[in-house]
XYZ file of C-alpha atoms in Angstrom:
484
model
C 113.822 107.658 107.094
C 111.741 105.571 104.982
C 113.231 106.650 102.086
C 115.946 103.738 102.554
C 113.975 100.778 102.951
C 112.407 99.642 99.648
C 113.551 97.578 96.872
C 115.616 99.117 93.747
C 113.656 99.950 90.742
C 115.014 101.966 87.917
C 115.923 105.857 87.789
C 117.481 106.780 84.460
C 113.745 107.528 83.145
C 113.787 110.932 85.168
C 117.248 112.159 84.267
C 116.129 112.695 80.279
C 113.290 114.865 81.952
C 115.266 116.523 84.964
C 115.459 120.269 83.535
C 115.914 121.427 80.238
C 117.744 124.385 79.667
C 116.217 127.627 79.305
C 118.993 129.497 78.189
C 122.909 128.941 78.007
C 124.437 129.027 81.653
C 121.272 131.111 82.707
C 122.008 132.031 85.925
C 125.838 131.783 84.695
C 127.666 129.564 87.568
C 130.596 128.756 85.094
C 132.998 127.238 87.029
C 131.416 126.795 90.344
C 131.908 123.414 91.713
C 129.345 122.965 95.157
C 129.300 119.751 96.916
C 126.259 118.682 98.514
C 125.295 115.611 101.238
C 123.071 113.089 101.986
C 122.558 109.379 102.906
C 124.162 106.793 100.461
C 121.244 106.581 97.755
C 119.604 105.800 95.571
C 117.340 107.324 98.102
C 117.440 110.998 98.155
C 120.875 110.726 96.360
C 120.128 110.133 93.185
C 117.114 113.105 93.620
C 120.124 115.166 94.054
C 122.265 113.459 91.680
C 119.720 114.062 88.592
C 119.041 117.178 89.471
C 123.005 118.218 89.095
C 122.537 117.134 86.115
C 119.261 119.218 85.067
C 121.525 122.015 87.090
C 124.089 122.251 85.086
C 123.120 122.188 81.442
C 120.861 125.237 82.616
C 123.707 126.983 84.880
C 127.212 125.492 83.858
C 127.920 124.735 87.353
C 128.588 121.341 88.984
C 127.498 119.362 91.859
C 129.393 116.828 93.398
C 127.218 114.158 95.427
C 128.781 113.379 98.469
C 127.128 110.112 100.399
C 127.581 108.891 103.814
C 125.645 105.509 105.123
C 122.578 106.534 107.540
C 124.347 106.006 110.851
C 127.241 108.343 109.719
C 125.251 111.121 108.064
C 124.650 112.946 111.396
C 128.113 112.876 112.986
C 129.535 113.601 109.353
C 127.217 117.050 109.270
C 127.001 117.724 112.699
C 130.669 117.921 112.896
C 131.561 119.415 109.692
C 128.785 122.257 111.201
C 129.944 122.985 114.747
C 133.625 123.024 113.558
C 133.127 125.614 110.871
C 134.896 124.079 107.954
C 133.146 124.220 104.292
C 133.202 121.242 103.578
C 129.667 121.178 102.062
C 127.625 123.791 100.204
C 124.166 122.269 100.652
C 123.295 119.523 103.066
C 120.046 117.219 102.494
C 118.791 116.084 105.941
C 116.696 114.614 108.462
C 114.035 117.329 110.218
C 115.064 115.636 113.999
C 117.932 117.158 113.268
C 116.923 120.551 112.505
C 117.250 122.041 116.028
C 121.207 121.278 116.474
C 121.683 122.427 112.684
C 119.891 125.896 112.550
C 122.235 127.702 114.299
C 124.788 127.077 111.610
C 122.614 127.372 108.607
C 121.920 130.367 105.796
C 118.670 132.145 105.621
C 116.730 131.547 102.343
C 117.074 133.832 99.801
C 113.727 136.210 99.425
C 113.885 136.243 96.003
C 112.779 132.131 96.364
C 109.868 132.847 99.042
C 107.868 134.628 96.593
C 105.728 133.830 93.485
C 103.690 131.020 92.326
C 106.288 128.599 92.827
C 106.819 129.335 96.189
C 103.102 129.488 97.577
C 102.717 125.632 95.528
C 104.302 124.114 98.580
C 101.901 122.862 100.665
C 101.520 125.258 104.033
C 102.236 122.710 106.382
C 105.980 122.746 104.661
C 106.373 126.459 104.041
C 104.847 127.893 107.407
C 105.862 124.787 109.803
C 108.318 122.292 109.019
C 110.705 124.718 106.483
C 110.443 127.055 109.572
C 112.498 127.854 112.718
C 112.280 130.861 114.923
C 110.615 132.350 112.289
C 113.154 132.123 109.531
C 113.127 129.665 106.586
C 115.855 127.865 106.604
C 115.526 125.026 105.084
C 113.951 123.632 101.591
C 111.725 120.484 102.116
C 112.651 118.228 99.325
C 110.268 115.323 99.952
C 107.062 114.943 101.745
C 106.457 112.527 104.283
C 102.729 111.795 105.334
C 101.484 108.861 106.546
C 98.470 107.358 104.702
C 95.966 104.718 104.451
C 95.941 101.793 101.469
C 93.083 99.240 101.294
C 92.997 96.709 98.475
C 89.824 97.722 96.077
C 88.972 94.486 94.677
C 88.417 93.000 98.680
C 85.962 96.041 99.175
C 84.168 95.536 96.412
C 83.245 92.530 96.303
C 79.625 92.253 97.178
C 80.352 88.872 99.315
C 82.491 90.615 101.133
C 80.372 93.750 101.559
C 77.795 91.321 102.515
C 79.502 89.229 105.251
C 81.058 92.918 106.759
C 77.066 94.344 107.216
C 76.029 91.129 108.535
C 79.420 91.004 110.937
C 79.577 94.126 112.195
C 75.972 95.840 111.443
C 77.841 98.842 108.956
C 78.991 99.006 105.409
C 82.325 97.986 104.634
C 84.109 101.256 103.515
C 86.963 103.091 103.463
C 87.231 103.649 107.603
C 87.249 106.869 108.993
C 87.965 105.972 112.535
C 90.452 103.507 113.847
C 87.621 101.680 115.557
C 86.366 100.946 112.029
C 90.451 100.121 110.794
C 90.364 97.142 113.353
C 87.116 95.693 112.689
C 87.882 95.695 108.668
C 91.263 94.197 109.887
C 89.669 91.727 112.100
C 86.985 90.702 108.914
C 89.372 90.072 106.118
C 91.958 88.102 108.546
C 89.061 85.633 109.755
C 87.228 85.394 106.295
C 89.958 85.419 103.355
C 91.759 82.203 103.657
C 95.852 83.662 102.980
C 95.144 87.210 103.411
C 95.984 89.327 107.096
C 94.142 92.090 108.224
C 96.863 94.823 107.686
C 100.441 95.376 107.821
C 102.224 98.426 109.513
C 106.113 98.705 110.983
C 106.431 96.802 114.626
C 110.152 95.957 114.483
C 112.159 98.007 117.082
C 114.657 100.174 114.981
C 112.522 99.425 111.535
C 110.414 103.071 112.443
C 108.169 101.235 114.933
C 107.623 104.736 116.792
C 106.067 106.780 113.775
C 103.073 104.132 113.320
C 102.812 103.876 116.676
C 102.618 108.149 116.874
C 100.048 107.818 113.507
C 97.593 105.815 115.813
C 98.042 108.047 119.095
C 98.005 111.390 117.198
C 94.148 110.797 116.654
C 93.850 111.309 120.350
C 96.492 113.398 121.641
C 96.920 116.177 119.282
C 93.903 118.911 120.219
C 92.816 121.290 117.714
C 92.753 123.679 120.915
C 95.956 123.160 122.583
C 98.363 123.171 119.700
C 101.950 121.423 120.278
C 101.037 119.199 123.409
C 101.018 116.173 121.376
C 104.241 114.985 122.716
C 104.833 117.715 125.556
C 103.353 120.316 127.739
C 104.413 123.249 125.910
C 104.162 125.120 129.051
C 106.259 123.018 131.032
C 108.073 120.473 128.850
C 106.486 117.902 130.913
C 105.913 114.795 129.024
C 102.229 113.843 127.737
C 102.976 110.101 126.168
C 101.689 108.426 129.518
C 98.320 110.102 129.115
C 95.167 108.536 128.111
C 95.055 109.393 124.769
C 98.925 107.535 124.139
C 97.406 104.181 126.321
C 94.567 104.378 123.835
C 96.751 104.678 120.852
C 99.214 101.837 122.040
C 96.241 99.799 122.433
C 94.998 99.847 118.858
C 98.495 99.556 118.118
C 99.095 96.384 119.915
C 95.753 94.963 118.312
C 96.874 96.025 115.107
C 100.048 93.809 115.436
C 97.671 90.913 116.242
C 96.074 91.159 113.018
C 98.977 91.189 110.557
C 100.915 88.558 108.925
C 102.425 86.023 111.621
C 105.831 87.912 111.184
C 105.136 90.785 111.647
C 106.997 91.825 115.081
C 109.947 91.898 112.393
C 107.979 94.316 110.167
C 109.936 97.828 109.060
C 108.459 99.677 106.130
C 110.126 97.761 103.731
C 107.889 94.664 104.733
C 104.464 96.254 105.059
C 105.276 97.331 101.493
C 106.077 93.737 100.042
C 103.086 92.505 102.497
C 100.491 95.004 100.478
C 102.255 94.568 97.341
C 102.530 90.887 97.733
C 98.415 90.655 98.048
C 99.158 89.618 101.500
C 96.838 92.100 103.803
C 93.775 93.804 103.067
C 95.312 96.943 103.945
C 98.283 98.704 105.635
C 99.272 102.205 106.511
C 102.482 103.926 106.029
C 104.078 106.693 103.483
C 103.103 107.230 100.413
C 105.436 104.648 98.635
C 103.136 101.657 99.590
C 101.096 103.029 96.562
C 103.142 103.539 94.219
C 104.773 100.216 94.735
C 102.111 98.482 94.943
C 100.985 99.934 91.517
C 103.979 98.365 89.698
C 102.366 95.093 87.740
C 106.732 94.446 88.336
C 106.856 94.573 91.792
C 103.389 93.628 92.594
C 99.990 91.338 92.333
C 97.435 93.727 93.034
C 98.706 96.217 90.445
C 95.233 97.880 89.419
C 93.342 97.693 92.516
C 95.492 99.956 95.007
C 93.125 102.608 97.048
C 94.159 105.513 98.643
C 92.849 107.778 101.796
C 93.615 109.906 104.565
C 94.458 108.390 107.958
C 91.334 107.159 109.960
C 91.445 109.280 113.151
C 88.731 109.853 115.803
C 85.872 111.503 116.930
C 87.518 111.986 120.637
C 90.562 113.564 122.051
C 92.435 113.882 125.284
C 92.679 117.491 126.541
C 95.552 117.513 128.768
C 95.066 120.866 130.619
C 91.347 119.494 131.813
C 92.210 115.959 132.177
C 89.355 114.700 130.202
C 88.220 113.520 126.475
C 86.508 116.132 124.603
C 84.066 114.892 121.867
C 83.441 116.045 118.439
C 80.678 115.923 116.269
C 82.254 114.455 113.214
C 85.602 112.499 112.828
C 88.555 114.917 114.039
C 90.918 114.462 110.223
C 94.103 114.051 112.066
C 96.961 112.792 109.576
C 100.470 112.501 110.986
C 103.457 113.818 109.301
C 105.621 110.776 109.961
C 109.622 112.071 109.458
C 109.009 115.416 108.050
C 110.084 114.557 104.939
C 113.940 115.759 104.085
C 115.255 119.184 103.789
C 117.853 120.749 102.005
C 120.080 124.255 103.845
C 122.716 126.085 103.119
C 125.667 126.142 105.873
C 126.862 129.569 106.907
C 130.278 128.576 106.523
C 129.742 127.790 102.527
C 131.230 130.566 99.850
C 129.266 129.714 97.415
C 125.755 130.513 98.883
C 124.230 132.405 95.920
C 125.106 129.441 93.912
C 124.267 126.312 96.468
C 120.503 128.120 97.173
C 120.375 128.344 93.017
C 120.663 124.545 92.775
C 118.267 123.688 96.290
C 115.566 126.138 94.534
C 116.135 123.897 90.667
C 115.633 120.990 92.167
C 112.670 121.766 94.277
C 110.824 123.488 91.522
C 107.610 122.241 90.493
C 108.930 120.791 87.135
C 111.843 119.061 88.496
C 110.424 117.611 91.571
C 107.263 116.790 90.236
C 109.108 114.470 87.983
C 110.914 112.718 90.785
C 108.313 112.029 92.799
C 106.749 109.541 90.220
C 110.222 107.666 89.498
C 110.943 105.019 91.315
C 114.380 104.994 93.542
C 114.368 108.654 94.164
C 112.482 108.327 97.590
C 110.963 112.109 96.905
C 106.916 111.570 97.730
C 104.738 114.832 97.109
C 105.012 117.740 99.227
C 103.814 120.552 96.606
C 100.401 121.161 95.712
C 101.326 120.417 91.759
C 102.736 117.363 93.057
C 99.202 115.696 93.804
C 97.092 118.042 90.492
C 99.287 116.611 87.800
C 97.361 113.743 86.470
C 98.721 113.283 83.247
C 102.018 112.465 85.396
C 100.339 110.302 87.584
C 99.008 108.423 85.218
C 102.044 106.878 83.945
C 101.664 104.800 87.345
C 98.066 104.343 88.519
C 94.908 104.197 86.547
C 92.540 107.100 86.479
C 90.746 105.832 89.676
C 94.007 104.889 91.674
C 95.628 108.144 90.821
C 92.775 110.165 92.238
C 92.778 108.666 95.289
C 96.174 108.479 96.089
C 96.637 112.001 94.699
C 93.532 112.849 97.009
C 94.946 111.217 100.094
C 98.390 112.959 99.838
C 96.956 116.325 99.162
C 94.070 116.088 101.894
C 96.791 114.846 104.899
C 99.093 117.795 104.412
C 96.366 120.559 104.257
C 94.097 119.243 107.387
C 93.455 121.649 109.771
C 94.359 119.671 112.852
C 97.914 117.992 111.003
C 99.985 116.630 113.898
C 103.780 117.408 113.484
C 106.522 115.094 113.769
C 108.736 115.365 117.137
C 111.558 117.514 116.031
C 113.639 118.144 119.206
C 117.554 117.890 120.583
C 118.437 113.953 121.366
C 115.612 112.923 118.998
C 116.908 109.522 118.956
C 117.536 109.416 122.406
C 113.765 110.028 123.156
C 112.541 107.344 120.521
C 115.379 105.032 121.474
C 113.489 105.096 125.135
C 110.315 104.565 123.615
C 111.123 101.769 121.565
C 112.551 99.736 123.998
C 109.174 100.157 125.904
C 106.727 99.289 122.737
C 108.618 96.153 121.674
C 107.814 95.143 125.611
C 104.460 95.801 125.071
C 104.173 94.318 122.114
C 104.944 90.759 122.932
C 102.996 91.240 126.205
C 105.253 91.918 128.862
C 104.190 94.889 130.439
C 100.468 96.753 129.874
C 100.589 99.824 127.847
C 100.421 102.473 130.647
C 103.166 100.049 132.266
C 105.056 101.058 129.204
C 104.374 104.541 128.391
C 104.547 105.649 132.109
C 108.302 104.168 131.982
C 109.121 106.207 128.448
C 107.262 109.512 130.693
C 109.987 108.971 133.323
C 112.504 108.358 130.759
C 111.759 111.503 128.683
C 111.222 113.776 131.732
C 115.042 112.609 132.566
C 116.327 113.415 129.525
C 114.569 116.480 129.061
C 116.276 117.349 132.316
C 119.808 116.760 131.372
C 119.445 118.008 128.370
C 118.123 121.049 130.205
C 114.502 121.815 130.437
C 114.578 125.466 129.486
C 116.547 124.700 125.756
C 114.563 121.437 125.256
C 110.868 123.926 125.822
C 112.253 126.609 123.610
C 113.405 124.095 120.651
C 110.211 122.304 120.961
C 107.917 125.513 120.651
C 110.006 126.493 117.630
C 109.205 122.857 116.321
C 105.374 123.339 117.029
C 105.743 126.699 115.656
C 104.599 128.258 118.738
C 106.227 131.929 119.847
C 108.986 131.558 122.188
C 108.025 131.925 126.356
């Protein structure tokens, strides 16, 4: 989703790079013409677009691009799926929509879920979010993590440190917690004249609902009761009206109190011209704040960009005993905000051998690597090499911003207690629910249980007409959990 929201920068750099031929038509495809889908670009699109190009000088087959604006993507694929025609050979999609595609799409290859190539995508890809009823059928394409950016030249500056320990009786620091997130927030707002405390989507249909899930997933997802983040995964009864949600609406209203004086309006595509603009202290968000805010052409603080995990908690809500349980140290909880697009295969394609040939070129290391550090492809790291390369990295950050942003990337998708992204029939119907409830809370017109105890009755409706026993055993698949 975020992947359409931020200004256009260049992308011919990566197609003299995209693949290089290691043999004449090698696998020979000579005369195979797939088409594959995807939102109008250049997000995503042109990642597919250069690597047709890469594609074919190596296999003398061709890939036509075919683009549909975001609101028409869906209907276009979901159509073209149920009614069997081939009209596409590889479709490039959102993972919401992964439980009414499946049933129509191709099983990977094993030849592709094998070797050193394969076991460089980072687990929470291969073994959850590439997954569904235990098959792979999907190729993730981008990663999508939500992460933490702080401005390094506010952080270190000793006045600053300083006023913080005298303030708030710790050292100002990269926060762990999102107790610590506010108060650094609540600092820099009330002691840098023309700079906010941080920036983060609030704007109903500008992805309000995945910062809102990045704060509550630090107290709703349990390391010991995997999946109930969102639901009961016993009963499909939903858990956003519990303690650990009011908590995480809270901080999320507060955090809307300490960004720029616009920011109700805020999608992603602000909070990255806020950060970028030296505007706020610090923001969270995907991983394209960074490498934005990087650009000396797109930004002022070029040079002093910081990267981290998410802050989380030490504390979580354990639905089955009604009660918080307490850790020891700070629970790492990153959220995987979207999913990050995949790319399938429909059944209904006749060129299969040759459509999973092109998905597995241009998600190889080499190929993909090099897209995620050009600007306007929208592909963020989601393999391992993706976030070791430095050399590559380097081309962006400087030695101390590219191991940190590197480190933050890598570190959220290989926690241990990673929350998943809802992925779930009527998605948008859900979050469409929600939504309408958060904006009310945000401008102060109901409380936050108010709120979330409306979007409970709203989801356990739809969850009802949608039918209670599909909607448990599509969200178990989602969670990765065995079937009931």
């Amino acid at each position: 989703m975020k992947n359409m929201l931020f200004g256009s920068v260049a992308i011919a750099a990566l197609s003299l790079t995209a693949g290089t031929a290691a043999a004449a038509c090698s696998p020979d495809f000579s005369g195979v013409k797939i088409t594959a889908t995807t939102q109008t670009g250049p997000y995503i699109a042109s990642a597919l677009q250069i690597a047709a190009e890469g594609w074919k000088k190596q296999t003398c087959g061709e890939v036509e691009v075919i683009e549909f604006p975001w609101s028409e993507l869906y209907p276009k694929a979901v159509t073209s799926l149920t009614s069997g025609d081939d009209a596409f050979d590889v479709l490039a999609f959102a993972p919401a929509w992964a439980p009414d595609f499946t049933p129509y799409l191709t099983e990977m290859p094993a030849s592709i879920q094998e070797g050193e190539n394969w076991k460089d995508i980072a687990p929470v890809y291969r073994e959850a979010l590439m997954v569904w009823n235990g098959k792979i059928l999907s190729q993730t394409m981008d990663g999508d993590v939500h992460t933490y950016t702080y401005r390094i030249d506010l952080f270190e500056d000793e006045a600053h440190k300083a006023g913080f320990k005298k303030a708030y009786g710790y050292d100002l620091a990269v926060p762990k917690s999102w107790d610590q997130y506010l108060d650094i927030a609540e600092y820099f707002q009330n002691n840098v004249e023309g700079v906010w405390g941080t920036a983060e989507a609030f704007r109903r249909g500008g992805q309000q609902f995945w910062f809102f899930f990045s704060h509550a997933a630090a107290y709703t997802n349990h390391p010991d009761n995997p999946g109930s983040m969102f639901f009961d995964p016993e009963t499909m009864d939903a858990q956003i009206n519990n303690p650990g949600w009011v908590r995480g609406l809270e901080e999320y209203i507060r955090a809307s109190k300490l960004a720029p004086p616009a920011a109700l309006n805020f999608s992603f595509g602000e909070v990255n011209a806020a950060f970028a603009g030296g505007q706020v202290a610090q923001s969270i968000g995907w991983g394209d704040t960074g490498v934005i805010a990087a650009d000396p052409k797109q930004s002022v603080v070029a040079g002093n960009v910081g990267s981290a995990v998410l802050p989380s908690a030490k504390e979580v809500w354990n639905h089955k005993t009604g009660q918080w349980d307490k850790f020891d140290e700070i629970l790492n909880t990153p959220f995987m905000a979207f999913g990050g697009w995949q790319a399938a295969v429909p059944k209904t394609s006749d060129k299969q051998e040759a459509a999973w040939n092109f998905i597995e070129y241009l998600s190889s290391p080499e190929v993909s690597g090099q897209a995620a550090v050009t600007g306007g492809t929208g592909v963020n790291p989601y393999r391992i090499s993706h976030t070791t390369n430095m050399e590559r990295w380097s081309t962006i950050f400087s030695e101390r911003e590219a191991k940190e942003y590197l480190g933050a990337q890598q570190d959220s998708v290989t926690a241990d207690n990673v929350a998943l992204d809802m992925r779930l029939p009527g998605y948008f119907s859900y979050t469409e629910i929600l939504e309408i409830e958060l904006s009310k809370a945000l401008a102060g017109d109901v409380t936050p249980q108010e709120a979330l105890d409306t979007v409970a009755e709203g989801w356990n409706k739809l969850t009802d007409e949608f039918d209670r026993d599909n909607q448990l055993a599509a969200y178990r698949s989602s969670m990765g959990l065995p079937s009931k």
